[in-house]
mmCIF file of C-alpha atoms in Angstrom:
data_model
loop_
_atom_site.group_PDB
_atom_site.id
_atom_site.type_symbol
_atom_site.label_atom_id
_atom_site.label_comp_id
_atom_site.label_asym_id
_atom_site.label_seq_id
_atom_site.Cartn_x
_atom_site.Cartn_y
_atom_site.Cartn_z
ATOM 1 C CA MET A 12 6.122 -14.283 -46.823
ATOM 2 C CA SER A 13 5.969 -10.539 -46.210
ATOM 3 C CA THR A 14 8.592 -8.995 -43.953
ATOM 4 C CA GLY A 15 6.398 -6.044 -42.950
ATOM 5 C CA VAL A 16 5.354 -5.223 -39.417
ATOM 6 C CA PHE A 17 1.689 -5.839 -38.613
ATOM 7 C CA CYS A 18 -0.556 -5.120 -35.652
ATOM 8 C CA LEU A 19 -0.975 -8.113 -33.353
ATOM 9 C CA VAL A 20 -4.717 -7.458 -32.991
ATOM 10 C CA CYS A 21 -6.002 -6.289 -36.376
ATOM 11 C CA SER A 22 -3.102 -7.123 -38.732
ATOM 12 C CA ALA A 23 -2.938 -3.554 -40.025
ATOM 13 C CA SER A 24 0.393 -2.572 -41.489
ATOM 14 C CA CYS A 25 2.590 -0.691 -39.018
ATOM 15 C CA LEU A 26 5.337 0.676 -41.244
ATOM 16 C CA SER A 27 6.061 3.756 -39.159
ATOM 17 C CA SER A 28 7.144 3.616 -35.534
ATOM 18 C CA ARG A 29 4.947 6.695 -34.988
ATOM 19 C CA ASN A 30 1.886 4.615 -35.874
ATOM 20 C CA SER A 31 2.692 1.608 -33.706
ATOM 21 C CA ILE A 32 3.396 0.688 -30.088
ATOM 22 C CA GLN A 33 5.787 -2.029 -28.947
ATOM 23 C CA ILE A 34 3.778 -4.166 -26.508
ATOM 24 C CA PHE A 35 6.858 -5.323 -24.578
ATOM 25 C CA ASN A 36 8.386 -1.848 -24.355
ATOM 26 C CA LYS A 37 7.995 -0.529 -20.802
ATOM 27 C CA GLU A 38 8.102 3.034 -22.093
ATOM 28 C CA GLY A 39 4.966 2.281 -24.104
ATOM 29 C CA THR A 40 2.923 1.804 -20.958
ATOM 30 C CA THR A 41 1.821 5.250 -19.882
ATOM 31 C CA GLY A 42 1.760 5.292 -16.071
ATOM 32 C CA ARG A 43 0.365 1.789 -16.020
ATOM 33 C CA ILE A 44 1.145 -0.633 -13.201
ATOM 34 C CA GLU A 45 0.410 -3.671 -15.318
ATOM 35 C CA HIS A 46 2.547 -4.483 -18.350
ATOM 36 C CA PHE A 47 0.728 -3.887 -21.648
ATOM 37 C CA ALA A 48 1.305 -7.466 -22.865
ATOM 38 C CA SER A 49 -0.353 -8.718 -19.683
ATOM 39 C CA LEU A 50 -3.406 -6.539 -20.402
ATOM 40 C CA LEU A 51 -3.643 -7.979 -23.890
ATOM 41 C CA SER A 52 -3.354 -11.509 -22.515
ATOM 42 C CA LYS A 53 -6.331 -10.905 -20.234
ATOM 43 C CA ILE A 54 -8.420 -9.305 -22.967
ATOM 44 C CA LEU A 55 -7.700 -11.988 -25.562
ATOM 45 C CA ASN A 56 -7.661 -14.909 -23.092
ATOM 46 C CA LYS A 57 -4.393 -15.925 -24.678
ATOM 47 C CA GLU A 58 -0.881 -15.753 -23.297
ATOM 48 C CA ILE A 59 1.115 -13.100 -25.108
ATOM 49 C CA LYS A 60 4.811 -13.960 -24.957
ATOM 50 C CA GLU A 61 7.826 -12.122 -26.222
ATOM 51 C CA ASP A 62 8.393 -14.209 -29.345
ATOM 52 C CA PRO A 63 10.447 -13.116 -32.369
ATOM 53 C CA GLU A 64 8.182 -15.241 -34.587
ATOM 54 C CA GLN A 65 5.104 -13.268 -33.510
ATOM 55 C CA THR A 66 4.426 -9.600 -34.144
ATOM 56 C CA GLN A 67 5.028 -7.487 -31.065
ATOM 57 C CA VAL A 68 3.362 -4.238 -32.056
ATOM 58 C CA LEU A 69 -0.075 -2.672 -31.942
ATOM 59 C CA CYS A 70 -1.315 -0.040 -34.312
ATOM 60 C CA LYS A 71 -2.371 3.263 -32.722
ATOM 61 C CA LYS A 72 -6.049 2.419 -33.174
ATOM 62 C CA CYS A 73 -5.808 -0.912 -31.315
ATOM 63 C CA TYR A 74 -3.541 0.641 -28.694
ATOM 64 C CA LYS A 75 -6.144 3.322 -28.007
ATOM 65 C CA LEU A 76 -8.899 0.687 -27.776
ATOM 66 C CA VAL A 77 -6.928 -1.424 -25.292
ATOM 67 C CA ASP A 78 -5.991 1.672 -23.305
ATOM 68 C CA GLU A 79 -9.616 2.854 -23.209
ATOM 69 C CA LEU A 80 -10.836 -0.588 -22.142
ATOM 70 C CA ASP A 81 -8.272 -0.635 -19.332
ATOM 71 C CA GLU A 82 -9.378 2.817 -18.141
ATOM 72 C CA LEU A 83 -13.050 1.796 -18.243
ATOM 73 C CA GLN A 84 -12.382 -1.423 -16.330
ATOM 74 C CA ASN A 85 -10.520 0.561 -13.674
ATOM 75 C CA ARG A 86 -13.420 3.021 -13.496
ATOM 76 C CA VAL A 87 -15.881 0.131 -13.071
ATOM 77 C CA ILE A 88 -13.797 -1.140 -10.147
ATOM 78 C CA GLU A 89 -13.792 2.348 -8.573
ATOM 79 C CA ILE A 90 -17.570 2.651 -8.941
ATOM 80 C CA LYS A 91 -18.129 -0.845 -7.559
ATOM 81 C CA ASN A 92 -15.929 -0.078 -4.534
ATOM 82 C CA GLU A 93 -17.774 3.192 -3.932
ATOM 83 C CA ILE A 94 -21.132 1.386 -4.013
ATOM 84 C CA ILE A 95 -19.831 -1.268 -1.607
ATOM 85 C CA ASP A 96 -18.477 1.400 0.765
ATOM 86 C CA ASN A 97 -21.766 3.313 0.654
ATOM 87 C CA TYR A 98 -23.677 0.118 1.395
ATOM 88 C CA LYS A 99 -21.417 -0.746 4.338
ATOM 89 C CA CYS A 100 -21.894 2.748 5.788
ATOM 90 C CA SER A 101 -25.641 2.449 5.307
ATOM 91 C CA VAL A 102 -25.768 -0.943 7.027
ATOM 92 C CA GLU A 103 -23.705 0.346 9.958
ATOM 93 C CA LYS A 104 -25.910 3.434 10.270
ATOM 94 C CA THR A 105 -29.077 1.325 10.066
ATOM 95 C CA GLU A 106 -27.778 -1.076 12.721
ATOM 96 C CA ILE A 107 -26.982 1.836 15.048
ATOM 97 C CA GLU A 108 -30.425 3.360 14.419
ATOM 98 C CA ASP A 109 -32.067 -0.032 15.025
ATOM 99 C CA GLU A 110 -30.199 -0.439 18.315
ATOM 100 C CA THR A 111 -31.240 3.080 19.354
ATOM 101 C CA ASP A 112 -34.866 2.372 18.393
ATOM 102 C CA ILE A 113 -34.831 -0.874 20.376
ATOM 103 C CA GLN A 114 -33.375 0.880 23.426
ATOM 104 C CA GLU A 115 -35.938 3.701 23.186
ATOM 105 C CA THR A 116 -38.752 1.153 22.837
ATOM 106 C CA LYS A 117 -37.502 -0.720 25.914
ATOM 107 C CA GLU A 118 -37.374 2.521 27.876
ATOM 108 C CA ILE A 119 -40.911 3.438 26.784
ATOM 109 C CA ILE A 120 -42.213 -0.012 27.703
ATOM 110 C CA GLU A 121 -40.451 0.077 31.069
ATOM 111 C CA GLY A 122 -41.801 3.593 31.688
ATOM 112 C CA LYS A 123 -45.372 2.528 30.877
ATOM 113 C CA SER A 124 -44.932 -0.541 33.013
ATOM 114 C CA LEU A 125 -43.904 1.602 35.981
ATOM 115 C CA GLU A 126 -46.847 3.959 35.404
ATOM 116 C CA SER A 127 -49.331 1.109 35.208
ATOM 117 C CA ASN A 128 -47.891 -0.411 38.374
ATOM 118 C CA LYS A 129 -48.359 2.909 40.179
ATOM 119 C CA GLU A 130 -51.947 3.119 38.936
ATOM 120 C CA ASN A 131 -52.653 -0.378 40.193
ATOM 121 C CA GLU A 132 -51.148 0.187 43.624
ATOM 122 C CA VAL A 133 -53.516 0.268 46.537
ATOM 123 C CA PRO A 134 -53.319 3.610 48.327
ATOM 124 C CA LYS A 135 -51.535 3.428 51.695
ATOM 125 C CA LYS A 136 -54.513 4.966 53.505
ATOM 126 C CA ILE A 137 -56.634 1.974 52.645
ATOM 127 C CA LEU A 138 -54.147 -0.467 54.066
#
């Protein structure tokens, strides 16, 4: 069996530490809230544990792919939240406009009703 270091994802040889990233190394996660191994677990639908029997490195190429996927997923969440917020604002605005329209319609109807009542009144001279 070979004693070389291989990428967990693509099995590429990772002889140099410059060309590989330790997935359980906290310094390897650039400003990320979530641990890199946890990201991989979600992507692969497989629990990634710190196991000396299993390779614990990613080549630069796979690291960049995982990092890009994480950034894109975060961007999708931001866009989705913006759409939801815009929709909520629109619904609130529409409800306010609808309430205003209903009130104006009531006032118009009441105004016409008063006018028609005045038109139908018998003049006081006749009584």
